Amino acid sequence: MTPVTNPSIRYEAANGIARLIIDQPAKMNAMTFDMWSSVPGLVKKAEDDRSVRAIVVEGAGEKAFCAGADISQFGAKRTGEEAVRAYDIAVANGMAAIHDAAKPTIAVIRGICFGGGCALALTCDLRFATSDSRFRVPAARLGLGYGFSSVRMMIKKLGVGAVADILISARILDASDGERSGVIHRAWPRETFDKEVTAYLETVAANAPLTLAAIKRSLVELSKPEAEQDAAAVDALIAKCFGSADYKEGQKAFLEKRLPVFKGE
């Protein structure tokens, strides 16, 4: 594959799915400061597109989802208090945009998923991987301080024990380890992976978008401390479902024994 001259996150949308494709295959899709900074805008683009039912995050090529941060930038972007703060803010904002997206987010992982790439995958609601994928957070081998917000997010997703093992050992997890620890939900062999993921995404894309929005908002609110949860916002989205044409379509399709055609209204 031809190396990408200006690494970026490509945006593609088709068949109800928006794809954020981490496009730096020459460096195992390592993330630069500019790439992290672009994530919130790309998520907003997917949120504003009424045809999009879910957001997929994946890496270009077959070797890596994301190998973490582009270490070649550390001298310029992560040296000095102000530079470190700016970089950490860009990463935190990118992670938050995916975690708090108004639509379901799914990480599609092929191969290496290390460091910030592993944390990025964990911000997604669902994570699927090829059975030869590998996962690692090597901060303890690089001498860098791992961000508190990332540790907190990982613990909410995986629990203290699993995160302590991943961070303190800095070891490489295979797909079986990933499934046991909750890093991924399912792993499939390379030869069937695309077929399985496509089938899953087609199922999601056929579901009622207003219901998906209500479910996603519930997941976001429940990830917050109880005192900060906005149950009223969730209730409003649920009420919108029951007052929608899609709700009537779902009932009609059930009675007519056919697949419903939802329009998000």
Tab-separated table of C-alpha atoms in Angstrom:
chain	number	residue	atom	x	y	z
A	1	MET	CA	0.000	0.000	0.000
A	2	THR	CA	1.264	3.499	-0.858
A	3	PRO	CA	2.207	5.437	2.290
A	4	VAL	CA	-0.098	8.330	3.175
A	5	THR	CA	1.771	11.627	2.728
A	6	ASN	CA	-0.567	13.570	5.019
A	7	PRO	CA	-1.929	11.136	7.596
A	8	SER	CA	-5.549	11.715	8.412
A	9	ILE	CA	-8.782	10.110	9.494
A	10	ARG	CA	-10.863	9.515	6.375
A	11	TYR	CA	-14.624	9.802	6.513
A	12	GLU	CA	-16.884	7.570	4.439
A	13	ALA	CA	-20.628	7.008	4.715
A	14	ALA	CA	-22.766	4.403	2.941
A	15	ASN	CA	-25.603	1.985	3.726
A	16	GLY	CA	-26.416	3.625	7.039
A	17	ILE	CA	-22.848	3.388	8.393
A	18	ALA	CA	-20.315	6.206	8.779
A	19	ARG	CA	-16.692	5.050	8.839
A	20	LEU	CA	-13.829	6.902	10.485
A	21	ILE	CA	-10.770	5.284	8.910
A	22	ILE	CA	-7.423	5.910	10.606
A	23	ASP	CA	-5.212	6.381	7.571
A	24	GLN	CA	-1.508	6.115	8.315
A	25	PRO	CA	-0.749	2.502	7.335
A	26	ALA	CA	2.997	3.139	6.922
A	27	LYS	CA	3.113	3.714	10.704
A	28	MET	CA	0.534	1.101	11.712
A	29	ASN	CA	-2.117	3.838	11.776
A	30	ALA	CA	-0.454	5.692	14.642
A	31	MET	CA	-2.377	8.826	15.625
A	32	THR	CA	-0.934	12.327	15.238
A	33	PHE	CA	-2.010	15.450	17.099
A	34	ASP	CA	-3.923	16.661	14.031
A	35	MET	CA	-5.690	13.326	13.663
A	36	TRP	CA	-6.866	13.391	17.277
A	37	SER	CA	-7.977	16.999	16.782
A	38	SER	CA	-10.105	16.044	13.770
A	39	VAL	CA	-12.167	13.390	15.564
A	40	PRO	CA	-14.854	15.624	17.160
A	41	GLY	CA	-15.693	17.246	13.814
A	42	LEU	CA	-15.951	13.892	12.056
A	43	VAL	CA	-18.225	12.499	14.759
A	44	LYS	CA	-20.424	15.598	14.479
A	45	LYS	CA	-20.638	15.050	10.713
A	46	ALA	CA	-21.931	11.510	11.306
A	47	GLU	CA	-24.357	12.689	13.989
A	48	ASP	CA	-25.824	15.320	11.652
A	49	ASP	CA	-26.319	12.855	8.781
A	50	ARG	CA	-29.840	11.449	9.146
A	51	SER	CA	-28.963	8.451	6.962
A	52	VAL	CA	-26.267	7.289	9.398
A	53	ARG	CA	-27.395	4.764	12.021
A	54	ALA	CA	-23.983	3.855	13.512
A	55	ILE	CA	-20.352	4.998	13.448
A	56	VAL	CA	-17.509	2.566	12.747
A	57	VAL	CA	-13.894	3.289	13.700
A	58	GLU	CA	-11.280	1.208	11.869
A	59	GLY	CA	-7.727	1.313	10.555
A	60	ALA	CA	-6.604	1.446	6.941
A	61	GLY	CA	-5.057	-1.764	5.622
A	62	GLU	CA	-4.909	-5.178	7.208
A	63	LYS	CA	-2.019	-4.870	9.684
A	64	ALA	CA	-3.306	-2.513	12.340
A	65	PHE	CA	-6.300	-0.810	13.859
A	66	CYS	CA	-4.053	1.750	15.531
A	67	ALA	CA	-0.599	1.398	17.082
A	68	GLY	CA	-1.232	4.325	19.429
A	69	ALA	CA	0.401	7.724	19.300
A	70	ASP	CA	2.820	8.688	16.542
A	71	ILE	CA	5.977	8.683	18.668
A	72	SER	CA	7.858	10.760	16.076
A	73	GLN	CA	5.788	13.726	17.302
A	74	PHE	CA	6.704	13.362	20.959
A	75	GLY	CA	9.685	15.704	20.758
A	76	ALA	CA	7.608	18.555	19.359
A	77	LYS	CA	4.149	17.753	20.707
A	78	ARG	CA	4.763	16.092	24.100
A	79	THR	CA	7.753	17.931	25.503
A	80	GLY	CA	7.155	20.847	27.846
A	81	GLU	CA	4.170	21.488	30.086
A	82	GLU	CA	2.084	23.462	27.589
A	83	ALA	CA	2.707	21.047	24.712
A	84	VAL	CA	1.842	18.025	26.863
A	85	ARG	CA	-1.345	19.724	28.051
A	86	ALA	CA	-2.439	20.596	24.495
A	87	TYR	CA	-1.761	17.062	23.283
A	88	ASP	CA	-3.634	15.505	26.209
A	89	ILE	CA	-6.618	17.803	25.603
A	90	ALA	CA	-6.745	16.801	21.914
A	91	VAL	CA	-6.705	13.108	22.852
A	92	ALA	CA	-9.302	13.539	25.597
A	93	ASN	CA	-11.616	15.503	23.292
A	94	GLY	CA	-11.286	12.869	20.562
A	95	MET	CA	-12.016	10.047	22.970
A	96	ALA	CA	-14.984	11.892	24.495
A	97	ALA	CA	-16.479	12.624	21.070
A	98	ILE	CA	-16.617	8.920	20.223
A	99	HIS	CA	-17.665	7.793	23.705
A	100	ASP	CA	-20.468	10.375	23.913
A	101	ALA	CA	-21.570	10.173	20.263
A	102	ALA	CA	-25.319	10.359	19.782
A	103	LYS	CA	-25.184	7.206	17.638
A	104	PRO	CA	-23.767	3.755	18.445
A	105	THR	CA	-20.026	3.406	17.849
A	106	ILE	CA	-18.289	0.201	16.793
A	107	ALA	CA	-14.553	-0.501	16.615
A	108	VAL	CA	-13.607	-2.864	13.774
A	109	ILE	CA	-10.129	-4.144	14.594
A	110	ARG	CA	-7.693	-5.902	12.292
A	111	GLY	CA	-4.261	-6.641	13.738
A	112	ILE	CA	-2.359	-4.333	16.084
A	113	CYS	CA	-4.357	-2.336	18.635
A	114	PHE	CA	-1.839	-0.741	20.985
A	115	GLY	CA	-1.581	2.192	23.380
A	116	GLY	CA	-3.889	5.057	22.521
A	117	GLY	CA	-5.363	2.840	19.819
A	118	CYS	CA	-6.508	0.381	22.474
A	119	ALA	CA	-8.024	3.208	24.507
A	120	LEU	CA	-9.685	4.551	21.361
A	121	ALA	CA	-11.260	1.160	20.673
A	122	LEU	CA	-12.516	1.005	24.255
A	123	THR	CA	-14.370	4.299	23.872
A	124	CYS	CA	-16.606	2.539	21.333
A	125	ASP	CA	-19.796	0.820	22.456
A	126	LEU	CA	-18.880	-2.412	20.677
A	127	ARG	CA	-15.556	-3.913	19.560
A	128	PHE	CA	-15.012	-6.699	17.028
A	129	ALA	CA	-11.610	-8.048	16.015
A	130	THR	CA	-9.862	-10.557	13.815
A	131	SER	CA	-8.681	-13.589	15.767
A	132	ASP	CA	-5.040	-12.646	15.094
A	133	SER	CA	-5.408	-9.164	16.604
A	134	ARG	CA	-3.158	-8.080	19.468
A	135	PHE	CA	-3.803	-5.568	22.235
A	136	ARG	CA	-1.415	-3.656	24.466
A	137	VAL	CA	-1.041	-0.467	26.488
A	138	PRO	CA	2.772	-0.097	26.719
A	139	ALA	CA	2.981	3.137	28.739
A	140	ALA	CA	5.084	1.415	31.420
A	141	ARG	CA	7.609	0.441	28.718
A	142	LEU	CA	7.803	3.986	27.332
A	143	GLY	CA	8.147	5.886	30.595
A	144	LEU	CA	5.158	8.124	29.934
A	145	GLY	CA	2.357	8.956	32.344
A	146	TYR	CA	-0.926	7.404	31.226
A	147	GLY	CA	-3.814	9.910	31.243
A	148	PHE	CA	-6.199	9.753	34.193
A	149	SER	CA	-9.271	10.180	31.984
A	150	SER	CA	-8.173	7.183	29.890
A	151	VAL	CA	-7.607	5.032	32.985
A	152	ARG	CA	-11.010	6.022	34.358
A	153	MET	CA	-12.717	5.174	31.071
A	154	MET	CA	-10.943	1.795	30.886
A	155	ILE	CA	-11.987	0.907	34.438
A	156	LYS	CA	-15.618	1.751	33.681
A	157	LYS	CA	-15.497	-0.562	30.669
A	158	LEU	CA	-13.352	-3.424	32.024
A	159	GLY	CA	-13.144	-3.172	35.816
A	160	VAL	CA	-10.192	-2.434	38.099
A	161	GLY	CA	-8.622	-5.910	37.967
A	162	ALA	CA	-8.422	-6.170	34.190
A	163	VAL	CA	-7.106	-2.619	33.801
A	164	ALA	CA	-4.497	-3.122	36.526
A	165	ASP	CA	-3.202	-6.209	34.682
A	166	ILE	CA	-3.153	-4.462	31.279
A	167	LEU	CA	-1.399	-1.311	32.502
A	168	ILE	CA	0.981	-2.695	35.123
A	169	SER	CA	2.241	-5.615	33.046
A	170	ALA	CA	2.211	-3.711	29.720
A	171	ARG	CA	1.929	-7.192	28.202
A	172	ILE	CA	0.502	-8.133	24.819
A	173	LEU	CA	-2.971	-9.697	24.887
A	174	ASP	CA	-4.143	-12.014	22.125
A	175	ALA	CA	-7.760	-12.092	20.936
A	176	SER	CA	-8.710	-14.760	23.474
A	177	ASP	CA	-7.297	-12.624	26.291
A	178	GLY	CA	-9.162	-9.679	24.820
A	179	GLU	CA	-12.484	-11.495	24.878
A	180	ARG	CA	-11.991	-12.751	28.440
A	181	SER	CA	-11.096	-9.280	29.739
A	182	GLY	CA	-13.847	-7.506	27.794
A	183	VAL	CA	-11.488	-5.563	25.538
A	184	ILE	CA	-13.415	-7.009	22.595
A	185	HIS	CA	-16.867	-8.542	22.328
A	186	ARG	CA	-16.231	-11.004	19.515
A	187	ALA	CA	-13.300	-12.264	17.427
A	188	TRP	CA	-13.551	-14.009	14.074
A	189	PRO	CA	-10.935	-15.560	11.761
A	190	ARG	CA	-9.655	-13.337	8.953
A	191	GLU	CA	-11.379	-15.429	6.299
A	192	THR	CA	-14.856	-14.767	7.750
A	193	PHE	CA	-14.291	-11.482	9.561
A	194	ASP	CA	-15.546	-9.064	6.910
A	195	LYS	CA	-18.648	-11.173	6.282
A	196	GLU	CA	-19.500	-11.369	9.994
A	197	VAL	CA	-18.945	-7.669	10.608
A	198	THR	CA	-20.913	-6.676	7.512
A	199	ALA	CA	-23.845	-8.827	8.613
A	200	TYR	CA	-23.786	-7.238	12.070
A	201	LEU	CA	-23.627	-3.704	10.670
A	202	GLU	CA	-26.499	-4.432	8.295
A	203	THR	CA	-28.570	-5.559	11.266
A	204	VAL	CA	-27.796	-2.354	13.155
A	205	ALA	CA	-28.462	-0.153	10.111
A	206	ALA	CA	-31.919	-1.701	9.734
A	207	ASN	CA	-32.943	-0.822	13.294
A	208	ALA	CA	-35.029	2.175	14.336
A	209	PRO	CA	-32.736	5.224	14.599
A	210	LEU	CA	-34.788	6.932	17.308
A	211	THR	CA	-34.573	3.794	19.449
A	212	LEU	CA	-30.838	3.576	18.834
A	213	ALA	CA	-30.467	7.207	19.898
A	214	ALA	CA	-32.376	6.572	23.135
A	215	ILE	CA	-30.300	3.483	23.910
A	216	LYS	CA	-27.054	5.318	23.205
A	217	ARG	CA	-28.017	8.254	25.415
A	218	SER	CA	-28.845	5.774	28.197
A	219	LEU	CA	-25.376	4.240	27.860
A	220	VAL	CA	-23.729	7.665	27.970
A	221	GLU	CA	-25.688	8.808	31.025
A	222	LEU	CA	-25.110	5.553	32.910
A	223	SER	CA	-21.352	5.953	32.393
A	224	LYS	CA	-21.475	9.133	34.495
A	225	PRO	CA	-21.583	9.404	38.300
A	226	GLU	CA	-25.187	9.020	39.450
A	227	ALA	CA	-25.436	12.641	40.586
A	228	GLU	CA	-24.556	13.830	37.061
A	229	GLN	CA	-26.906	11.554	35.122
A	230	ASP	CA	-29.597	13.287	33.056
A	231	ALA	CA	-32.468	10.812	33.200
A	232	ALA	CA	-34.875	13.437	31.849
A	233	ALA	CA	-32.913	13.630	28.593
A	234	VAL	CA	-33.208	9.874	28.191
A	235	ASP	CA	-36.926	9.939	29.024
A	236	ALA	CA	-37.467	12.608	26.364
A	237	LEU	CA	-35.819	10.427	23.717
A	238	ILE	CA	-37.891	7.430	24.797
A	239	ALA	CA	-41.071	9.507	24.549
A	240	LYS	CA	-40.008	10.583	21.065
A	241	CYS	CA	-39.838	6.911	20.072
A	242	PHE	CA	-43.406	6.230	21.201
A	243	GLY	CA	-44.706	9.295	19.370
A	244	SER	CA	-42.956	8.471	16.117
A	245	ALA	CA	-44.110	7.154	12.768
A	246	ASP	CA	-41.382	4.514	13.144
A	247	TYR	CA	-43.163	3.104	16.202
A	248	LYS	CA	-46.325	2.680	14.128
A	249	GLU	CA	-44.273	1.171	11.300
A	250	GLY	CA	-42.678	-1.329	13.680
A	251	GLN	CA	-46.067	-2.527	14.888
A	252	LYS	CA	-47.488	-2.681	11.370
A	253	ALA	CA	-44.502	-4.628	10.054
A	254	PHE	CA	-44.782	-7.088	12.938
A	255	LEU	CA	-48.464	-7.756	12.208
A	256	GLU	CA	-47.784	-8.056	8.474
A	257	LYS	CA	-44.824	-10.386	9.117
A	258	ARG	CA	-42.348	-8.266	7.165
A	259	LEU	CA	-39.219	-6.284	7.867
A	260	PRO	CA	-39.915	-2.712	9.022
A	261	VAL	CA	-38.676	0.268	7.045
A	262	PHE	CA	-37.626	2.941	9.521
A	263	LYS	CA	-37.089	6.572	8.595
A	264	GLY	CA	-36.092	8.138	11.893
A	265	GLU	CA	-39.287	10.132	12.254
